[in-house]
């Protein structure tokens, strides 16, 4: 019985019992869902900088990831950098892909659908005349395209509904499509 | 003379001669500035997925970074994940910090300002009642805050103008504050 319960609870690597328990807990104490995420960045040289991601706030207290994550960003040579990391705009695409994919896994698990594969390519078109200040075009992506391949044990329309529900509940999709106010403070040392 | 030229051209790790030559080249051939960036993502298990960033299009042809970059994303245990990487929304903060910082270095170099330090903390407030579907709040960040410490050999008002100009020309700042249309296609295998 215990083994059955464990087996039934885990699907797609998602512990659905914990997922539903978390939902119930937040339903009873909505303030637990107030989170603040952070990245600490330090300029290295040229277009090369490095971010550390570790501390965050959630469920009422300061927390930290189990390890500190460190990421470099840079420009390739063709954009006058040294290619020590992806460009900042490429990290946006990774964020979108990983957010939608995590949602697909959770939602499929909650709907008792076993996934066997989820792959995506996210691409963004950008006219660098904007950031170069040469033409009056926007600085950022003009459009972003996500192409998913999903495989699992549900009919096609159910698989499509799962992706659609992930879009409906994706934090990064919301940020990218709807925008967020950004405040910048500067201390000159 | 040659050494002087090299010394004068390189500032903040930015080769300003190359930067200005690139600007001139794109001014003469604006189509060179049409880029497409990409991330390829694969689900691992649960909320854990992995992106590969390598190929991109720019200056009229398919290109690749000098190395393939691979990044994991996951949720922490408190969000029913295994903490194999930062959350997708944290990568958005890294993207913003690194984009603004690269711009600061480029703009300072173009204005003959020597930087000694650029640090930032980017934080984003998010109410997870949105993605959990428990309350009618947005899924993404409600606001994002960037706190810069910048040091260099220019007066304070010049340093502030450099940061402001970086904001005016930042691709990721534009994406996050103004939003971008995202199209999602699904192939069910």
GROMACS .gro file of C-alpha atoms in nm:
model
  378
    1UNK     CA    1   0.000   0.000   0.000
    2UNK     CA    2   0.278   0.239   0.093
    3UNK     CA    3   0.465   0.156  -0.224
    4UNK     CA    4   0.149   0.203  -0.426
    5UNK     CA    5   0.092   0.540  -0.270
    6UNK     CA    6   0.447   0.652  -0.346
    7UNK     CA    7   0.422   0.520  -0.703
    8UNK     CA    8   0.091   0.694  -0.762
    9UNK     CA    9   0.216   1.018  -0.615
   10UNK     CA   10   0.530   1.047  -0.835
   11UNK     CA   11   0.472   1.119  -1.206
   12UNK     CA   12   0.709   1.283  -1.455
   13UNK     CA   13   0.950   1.330  -1.167
   14UNK     CA   14   0.689   1.549  -0.997
   15UNK     CA   15   0.574   1.447  -0.651
   16UNK     CA   16   0.207   1.527  -0.706
   17UNK     CA   17   0.119   1.465  -0.339
   18UNK     CA   18   0.366   1.737  -0.241
   19UNK     CA   19   0.241   1.957  -0.525
   20UNK     CA   20  -0.120   1.932  -0.409
   21UNK     CA   21  -0.017   1.972  -0.043
   22UNK     CA   22   0.172   2.289  -0.138
   23UNK     CA   23  -0.134   2.422  -0.320
   24UNK     CA   24  -0.351   2.351  -0.012
   25UNK     CA   25  -0.099   2.513   0.221
   26UNK     CA   26  -0.084   2.831   0.012
   27UNK     CA   27  -0.462   2.835  -0.023
   28UNK     CA   28  -0.476   2.844   0.359
   29UNK     CA   29  -0.194   3.099   0.396
   30UNK     CA   30  -0.174   3.312   0.078
   31UNK     CA   31   0.111   3.528   0.211
   32UNK     CA   32   0.342   3.226   0.181
   33UNK     CA   33   0.335   3.282  -0.195
   34UNK     CA   34   0.509   3.621  -0.174
   35UNK     CA   35   0.857   3.561  -0.316
   36UNK     CA   36   1.148   3.781  -0.408
   37UNK     CA   37   1.415   3.646  -0.642
   38UNK     CA   38   1.757   3.809  -0.689
   39UNK     CA   39   2.068   3.808  -0.903
   40UNK     CA   40   2.395   3.974  -0.799
   41UNK     CA   41   2.606   4.085  -1.093
   42UNK     CA   42   2.964   4.205  -1.118
   43UNK     CA   43   3.129   4.353  -1.424
   44UNK     CA   44   3.443   4.163  -1.532
   45UNK     CA   45   3.569   4.359  -1.834
   46UNK     CA   46   3.429   4.480  -2.164
   47UNK     CA   47   3.085   4.329  -2.222
   48UNK     CA   48   3.166   4.040  -1.987
   49UNK     CA   49   2.990   4.022  -1.651
   50UNK     CA   50   2.909   3.749  -1.400
   51UNK     CA   51   2.597   3.691  -1.193
   52UNK     CA   52   2.560   3.495  -0.873
   53UNK     CA   53   2.220   3.351  -0.789
   54UNK     CA   54   2.174   3.220  -0.438
   55UNK     CA   55   1.952   3.403  -0.190
   56UNK     CA   56   1.581   3.454  -0.223
   57UNK     CA   57   1.281   3.525  -0.002
   58UNK     CA   58   0.976   3.300   0.013
   59UNK     CA   59   0.727   3.133   0.245
   60UNK     CA   60   0.788   3.405   0.500
   61UNK     CA   61   1.165   3.390   0.533
   62UNK     CA   62   1.506   3.441   0.373
   63UNK     CA   63   1.624   3.128   0.193
   64UNK     CA   64   1.910   3.011  -0.026
   65UNK     CA   65   1.948   2.763  -0.305
   66UNK     CA   66   2.127   2.440  -0.209
   67UNK     CA   67   2.424   2.569  -0.407
   68UNK     CA   68   2.532   2.906  -0.541
   69UNK     CA   69   2.483   2.934  -0.918
   70UNK     CA   70   2.725   3.149  -1.121
   71UNK     CA   71   2.671   3.255  -1.482
   72UNK     CA   72   2.878   3.460  -1.722
   73UNK     CA   73   2.736   3.674  -2.000
   74UNK     CA   74   2.924   3.841  -2.282
   75UNK     CA   75   2.895   3.941  -2.647
   76UNK     CA   76   3.043   3.734  -2.930
   77UNK     CA   77   3.334   3.883  -3.129
   78UNK     CA   78   3.097   3.995  -3.403
   79UNK     CA   79   2.934   4.217  -3.138
   80UNK     CA   80   3.266   4.343  -3.003
   81UNK     CA   81   3.290   4.100  -2.711
   82UNK     CA   82   3.505   3.800  -2.616
   83UNK     CA   83   3.230   3.533  -2.615
   84UNK     CA   84   3.285   3.433  -2.252
   85UNK     CA   85   2.915   3.352  -2.219
   86UNK     CA   86   2.588   3.381  -2.405
   87UNK     CA   87   2.448   3.725  -2.469
   88UNK     CA   88   2.200   3.861  -2.215
   89UNK     CA   89   1.914   3.826  -2.464
   90UNK     CA   90   1.987   3.454  -2.507
   91UNK     CA   91   1.936   3.400  -2.133
   92UNK     CA   92   1.585   3.542  -2.177
   93UNK     CA   93   1.511   3.262  -2.426
   94UNK     CA   94   1.643   2.996  -2.185
   95UNK     CA   95   1.424   3.145  -1.912
   96UNK     CA   96   1.114   3.122  -2.131
   97UNK     CA   97   1.183   2.766  -2.247
   98UNK     CA   98   1.255   2.637  -1.896
   99UNK     CA   99   0.950   2.809  -1.743
  100UNK     CA  100   0.706   2.668  -1.999
  101UNK     CA  101   0.868   2.324  -1.974
  102UNK     CA  102   0.849   2.309  -1.592
  103UNK     CA  103   0.482   2.403  -1.621
  104UNK     CA  104   0.417   2.129  -1.877
  105UNK     CA  105   0.570   1.868  -1.646
  106UNK     CA  106   0.370   1.985  -1.343
  107UNK     CA  107   0.041   2.017  -1.527
  108UNK     CA  108   0.082   1.682  -1.702
  109UNK     CA  109   0.158   1.519  -1.367
  110UNK     CA  110  -0.149   1.675  -1.206
  111UNK     CA  111  -0.361   1.545  -1.497
  112UNK     CA  112  -0.210   1.194  -1.470
  113UNK     CA  113  -0.038   1.221  -1.809
  114UNK     CA  114   0.302   1.050  -1.842
  115UNK     CA  115   0.547   1.250  -2.052
  116UNK     CA  116   0.829   1.084  -2.242
  117UNK     CA  117   0.981   1.388  -2.411
  118UNK     CA  118   0.955   1.767  -2.411
  119UNK     CA  119   1.188   1.960  -2.637
  120UNK     CA  120   1.177   2.317  -2.756
  121UNK     CA  121   1.364   2.571  -2.959
  122UNK     CA  122   1.304   2.932  -2.867
  123UNK     CA  123   1.419   3.197  -3.112
  124UNK     CA  124   1.402   3.572  -3.100
  125UNK     CA  125   1.444   3.817  -3.387
  126UNK     CA  126   1.623   4.139  -3.307
  127UNK     CA  127   1.734   4.435  -3.517
  128UNK     CA  128   2.052   4.562  -3.355
  129UNK     CA  129   2.014   4.898  -3.526
  130UNK     CA  130   1.809   4.972  -3.213
  131UNK     CA  131   2.076   4.914  -2.948
  132UNK     CA  132   2.339   5.064  -3.178
  133UNK     CA  133   2.128   5.381  -3.195
  134UNK     CA  134   2.136   5.383  -3.576
  135UNK     CA  135   1.766   5.348  -3.655
  136UNK     CA  136   1.443   5.414  -3.474
  137UNK     CA  137   1.359   5.051  -3.406
  138UNK     CA  138   1.304   4.894  -3.067
  139UNK     CA  139   1.609   4.773  -2.872
  140UNK     CA  140   1.469   4.432  -2.782
  141UNK     CA  141   1.326   4.134  -2.965
  142UNK     CA  142   1.062   4.214  -3.223
  143UNK     CA  143   0.908   3.872  -3.177
  144UNK     CA  144   0.984   3.545  -3.004
  145UNK     CA  145   0.889   3.202  -3.133
  146UNK     CA  146   0.870   2.879  -2.930
  147UNK     CA  147   0.853   2.544  -3.108
  148UNK     CA  148   0.767   2.251  -2.882
  149UNK     CA  149   0.784   1.879  -2.946
  150UNK     CA  150   0.592   1.696  -2.670
  151UNK     CA  151   0.539   1.324  -2.634
  152UNK     CA  152   0.335   1.136  -2.378
  153UNK     CA  153   0.053   0.890  -2.322
  154UNK     CA  154  -0.239   1.128  -2.377
  155UNK     CA  155  -0.428   1.210  -2.698
  156UNK     CA  156  -0.302   1.503  -2.903
  157UNK     CA  157  -0.573   1.745  -2.788
  158UNK     CA  158  -0.487   1.675  -2.424
  159UNK     CA  159  -0.117   1.732  -2.491
  160UNK     CA  160  -0.201   2.063  -2.657
  161UNK     CA  161  -0.421   2.163  -2.362
  162UNK     CA  162  -0.132   2.094  -2.123
  163UNK     CA  163   0.100   2.325  -2.320
  164UNK     CA  164  -0.174   2.588  -2.338
  165UNK     CA  165  -0.233   2.569  -1.963
  166UNK     CA  166   0.141   2.603  -1.905
  167UNK     CA  167   0.138   2.921  -2.115
  168UNK     CA  168  -0.158   3.047  -1.909
  169UNK     CA  169   0.038   2.995  -1.586
  170UNK     CA  170   0.393   3.082  -1.693
  171UNK     CA  171   0.569   3.358  -1.500
  172UNK     CA  172   0.832   3.421  -1.770
  173UNK     CA  173   0.574   3.416  -2.052
  174UNK     CA  174   0.382   3.683  -1.860
  175UNK     CA  175   0.696   3.893  -1.802
  176UNK     CA  176   0.798   3.875  -2.168
  177UNK     CA  177   0.458   3.930  -2.326
  178UNK     CA  178   0.311   4.182  -2.083
  179UNK     CA  179   0.614   4.367  -1.950
  180UNK     CA  180   0.708   4.462  -1.595
  181UNK     CA  181   0.803   4.801  -1.450
  182UNK     CA  182   1.177   4.820  -1.378
  183UNK     CA  183   1.326   5.073  -1.136
  184UNK     CA  184   1.699   5.152  -1.157
  185UNK     CA  185   1.887   5.313  -0.868
  186UNK     CA  186   2.248   5.422  -0.905
  187UNK     CA  187   2.506   5.478  -0.633
  188UNK     CA  188   2.821   5.641  -0.765
  189UNK     CA  189   3.111   5.523  -0.549
  190UNK     CA  190   5.285   5.537  -3.209
  191UNK     CA  191   5.138   5.191  -3.265
  192UNK     CA  192   5.142   5.122  -2.893
  193UNK     CA  193   4.980   5.455  -2.826
  194UNK     CA  194   4.708   5.377  -3.075
  195UNK     CA  195   4.640   5.039  -2.915
  196UNK     CA  196   4.639   5.193  -2.569
  197UNK     CA  197   4.401   5.467  -2.674
  198UNK     CA  198   4.169   5.228  -2.852
  199UNK     CA  199   4.124   4.986  -2.560
  200UNK     CA  200   3.924   5.113  -2.262
  201UNK     CA  201   3.733   4.915  -1.997
  202UNK     CA  202   3.825   4.604  -2.195
  203UNK     CA  203   3.630   4.747  -2.488
  204UNK     CA  204   3.816   4.791  -2.816
  205UNK     CA  205   3.661   5.125  -2.903
  206UNK     CA  206   3.821   5.131  -3.251
  207UNK     CA  207   3.642   4.804  -3.331
  208UNK     CA  208   3.324   4.934  -3.167
  209UNK     CA  209   3.323   5.249  -3.382
  210UNK     CA  210   3.421   5.050  -3.695
  211UNK     CA  211   3.128   4.815  -3.628
  212UNK     CA  212   2.893   5.112  -3.594
  213UNK     CA  213   3.020   5.254  -3.926
  214UNK     CA  214   2.988   4.917  -4.099
  215UNK     CA  215   2.628   4.872  -3.984
  216UNK     CA  216   2.548   5.232  -4.076
  217UNK     CA  217   2.658   5.145  -4.430
  218UNK     CA  218   2.482   4.807  -4.438
  219UNK     CA  219   2.187   4.813  -4.196
  220UNK     CA  220   2.077   4.456  -4.283
  221UNK     CA  221   2.390   4.328  -4.105
  222UNK     CA  222   2.214   4.416  -3.778
  223UNK     CA  223   1.936   4.160  -3.827
  224UNK     CA  224   2.007   3.887  -3.570
  225UNK     CA  225   1.822   3.582  -3.450
  226UNK     CA  226   1.920   3.428  -3.115
  227UNK     CA  227   1.813   3.081  -3.004
  228UNK     CA  228   1.801   2.846  -2.708
  229UNK     CA  229   1.736   2.472  -2.740
  230UNK     CA  230   1.575   2.322  -2.433
  231UNK     CA  231   1.517   1.963  -2.324
  232UNK     CA  232   1.310   1.847  -2.030
  233UNK     CA  233   1.506   1.633  -1.782
  234UNK     CA  234   1.249   1.542  -1.515
  235UNK     CA  235   1.005   1.722  -1.290
  236UNK     CA  236   1.068   2.097  -1.310
  237UNK     CA  237   1.427   2.038  -1.425
  238UNK     CA  238   1.522   2.121  -1.784
  239UNK     CA  239   1.841   2.205  -1.969
  240UNK     CA  240   1.908   2.459  -2.243
  241UNK     CA  241   2.186   2.462  -2.497
  242UNK     CA  242   2.289   2.794  -2.647
  243UNK     CA  243   2.517   2.782  -2.947
  244UNK     CA  244   2.387   2.876  -3.293
  245UNK     CA  245   2.263   3.218  -3.395
  246UNK     CA  246   2.215   3.422  -3.710
  247UNK     CA  247   2.376   3.760  -3.766
  248UNK     CA  248   2.565   3.978  -4.012
  249UNK     CA  249   2.402   3.784  -4.295
  250UNK     CA  250   2.493   3.429  -4.200
  251UNK     CA  251   2.454   3.141  -3.958
  252UNK     CA  252   2.707   3.159  -3.676
  253UNK     CA  253   2.796   2.979  -3.355
  254UNK     CA  254   2.944   3.078  -3.024
  255UNK     CA  255   3.306   2.973  -2.971
  256UNK     CA  256   3.173   2.712  -2.728
  257UNK     CA  257   2.836   2.557  -2.658
  258UNK     CA  258   2.680   2.691  -2.338
  259UNK     CA  259   2.458   2.462  -2.129
  260UNK     CA  260   2.233   2.577  -1.844
  261UNK     CA  261   2.001   2.390  -1.611
  262UNK     CA  262   1.688   2.538  -1.460
  263UNK     CA  263   1.474   2.392  -1.184
  264UNK     CA  264   1.260   2.485  -0.887
  265UNK     CA  265   1.387   2.472  -0.528
  266UNK     CA  266   1.236   2.215  -0.291
  267UNK     CA  267   1.002   2.475  -0.144
  268UNK     CA  268   0.851   2.501  -0.495
  269UNK     CA  269   0.834   2.124  -0.542
  270UNK     CA  270   1.159   2.092  -0.740
  271UNK     CA  271   1.506   1.946  -0.681
  272UNK     CA  272   1.707   2.271  -0.703
  273UNK     CA  273   1.927   2.154  -0.991
  274UNK     CA  274   1.947   2.511  -1.119
  275UNK     CA  275   1.804   2.856  -1.062
  276UNK     CA  276   1.438   2.912  -1.137
  277UNK     CA  277   1.351   3.042  -1.484
  278UNK     CA  278   1.254   3.380  -1.341
  279UNK     CA  279   1.599   3.421  -1.183
  280UNK     CA  280   1.761   3.388  -1.526
  281UNK     CA  281   1.553   3.689  -1.635
  282UNK     CA  282   1.722   3.895  -1.361
  283UNK     CA  283   2.069   3.780  -1.470
  284UNK     CA  284   1.980   3.876  -1.828
  285UNK     CA  285   1.877   4.225  -1.722
  286UNK     CA  286   2.183   4.285  -1.503
  287UNK     CA  287   2.427   4.164  -1.767
  288UNK     CA  288   2.264   4.362  -2.048
  289UNK     CA  289   2.269   4.690  -1.857
  290UNK     CA  290   2.626   4.625  -1.739
  291UNK     CA  291   2.760   4.552  -2.090
  292UNK     CA  292   2.598   4.874  -2.206
  293UNK     CA  293   2.758   5.071  -1.924
  294UNK     CA  294   3.105   4.939  -2.019
  295UNK     CA  295   3.055   5.016  -2.390
  296UNK     CA  296   2.911   5.362  -2.335
  297UNK     CA  297   3.173   5.457  -2.077
  298UNK     CA  298   3.448   5.344  -2.317
  299UNK     CA  299   3.299   5.548  -2.602
  300UNK     CA  300   3.289   5.851  -2.372
  301UNK     CA  301   3.651   5.796  -2.256
  302UNK     CA  302   3.547   5.717  -1.899
  303UNK     CA  303   3.754   5.454  -1.717
  304UNK     CA  304   3.542   5.227  -1.498
  305UNK     CA  305   3.687   5.058  -1.192
  306UNK     CA  306   3.376   4.879  -1.066
  307UNK     CA  307   3.019   4.803  -1.171
  308UNK     CA  308   2.808   4.592  -0.938
  309UNK     CA  309   2.436   4.541  -0.927
  310UNK     CA  310   2.167   4.351  -0.746
  311UNK     CA  311   1.850   4.287  -0.942
  312UNK     CA  312   1.545   4.174  -0.748
  313UNK     CA  313   1.196   4.087  -0.859
  314UNK     CA  314   0.882   4.057  -0.647
  315UNK     CA  315   0.640   3.785  -0.744
  316UNK     CA  316   0.318   3.659  -0.592
  317UNK     CA  317   0.307   3.287  -0.671
  318UNK     CA  318  -0.069   3.279  -0.612
  319UNK     CA  319  -0.072   3.369  -0.984
  320UNK     CA  320   0.114   3.068  -1.125
  321UNK     CA  321  -0.054   2.842  -0.868
  322UNK     CA  322  -0.390   2.959  -1.001
  323UNK     CA  323  -0.513   3.048  -0.653
  324UNK     CA  324  -0.571   3.422  -0.690
  325UNK     CA  325  -0.632   3.660  -0.974
  326UNK     CA  326  -0.286   3.816  -0.972
  327UNK     CA  327  -0.040   3.820  -1.260
  328UNK     CA  328   0.188   3.520  -1.308
  329UNK     CA  329   0.511   3.717  -1.349
  330UNK     CA  330   0.703   3.975  -1.150
  331UNK     CA  331   0.498   4.265  -1.021
  332UNK     CA  332   0.807   4.485  -1.026
  333UNK     CA  333   1.180   4.458  -1.075
  334UNK     CA  334   1.442   4.671  -0.901
  335UNK     CA  335   1.803   4.722  -1.009
  336UNK     CA  336   2.055   4.871  -0.766
  337UNK     CA  337   2.385   4.971  -0.927
  338UNK     CA  338   2.713   5.069  -0.768
  339UNK     CA  339   2.937   5.227  -1.033
  340UNK     CA  340   3.289   5.364  -0.986
  341UNK     CA  341   3.508   5.538  -1.239
  342UNK     CA  342   3.706   5.850  -1.320
  343UNK     CA  343   3.415   6.074  -1.422
  344UNK     CA  344   3.205   6.311  -1.211
  345UNK     CA  345   2.888   6.170  -1.058
  346UNK     CA  346   2.653   6.328  -1.313
  347UNK     CA  347   2.849   6.173  -1.601
  348UNK     CA  348   2.841   5.831  -1.434
  349UNK     CA  349   2.464   5.864  -1.395
  350UNK     CA  350   2.426   5.967  -1.760
  351UNK     CA  351   2.618   5.656  -1.867
  352UNK     CA  352   2.381   5.430  -1.673
  353UNK     CA  353   2.083   5.620  -1.812
  354UNK     CA  354   2.210   5.583  -2.168
  355UNK     CA  355   2.262   5.211  -2.108
  356UNK     CA  356   1.899   5.184  -2.000
  357UNK     CA  357   1.796   5.374  -2.316
  358UNK     CA  358   1.981   5.120  -2.533
  359UNK     CA  359   1.928   4.796  -2.344
  360UNK     CA  360   1.765   4.509  -2.533
  361UNK     CA  361   1.666   4.318  -2.219
  362UNK     CA  362   1.534   4.630  -2.044
  363UNK     CA  363   1.313   4.691  -2.349
  364UNK     CA  364   1.192   4.328  -2.354
  365UNK     CA  365   1.109   4.331  -1.984
  366UNK     CA  366   0.948   4.673  -1.962
  367UNK     CA  367   0.764   4.682  -2.296
  368UNK     CA  368   0.690   4.318  -2.366
  369UNK     CA  369   0.732   4.115  -2.683
  370UNK     CA  370   0.479   3.901  -2.873
  371UNK     CA  371   0.550   3.529  -2.823
  372UNK     CA  372   0.417   3.262  -3.058
  373UNK     CA  373   0.404   2.901  -2.940
  374UNK     CA  374   0.380   2.609  -3.183
  375UNK     CA  375   0.331   2.254  -3.060
  376UNK     CA  376   0.411   1.931  -3.239
  377UNK     CA  377   0.272   1.627  -3.058
  378UNK     CA  378   0.500   1.332  -3.133
   0.00000   0.00000   0.00000
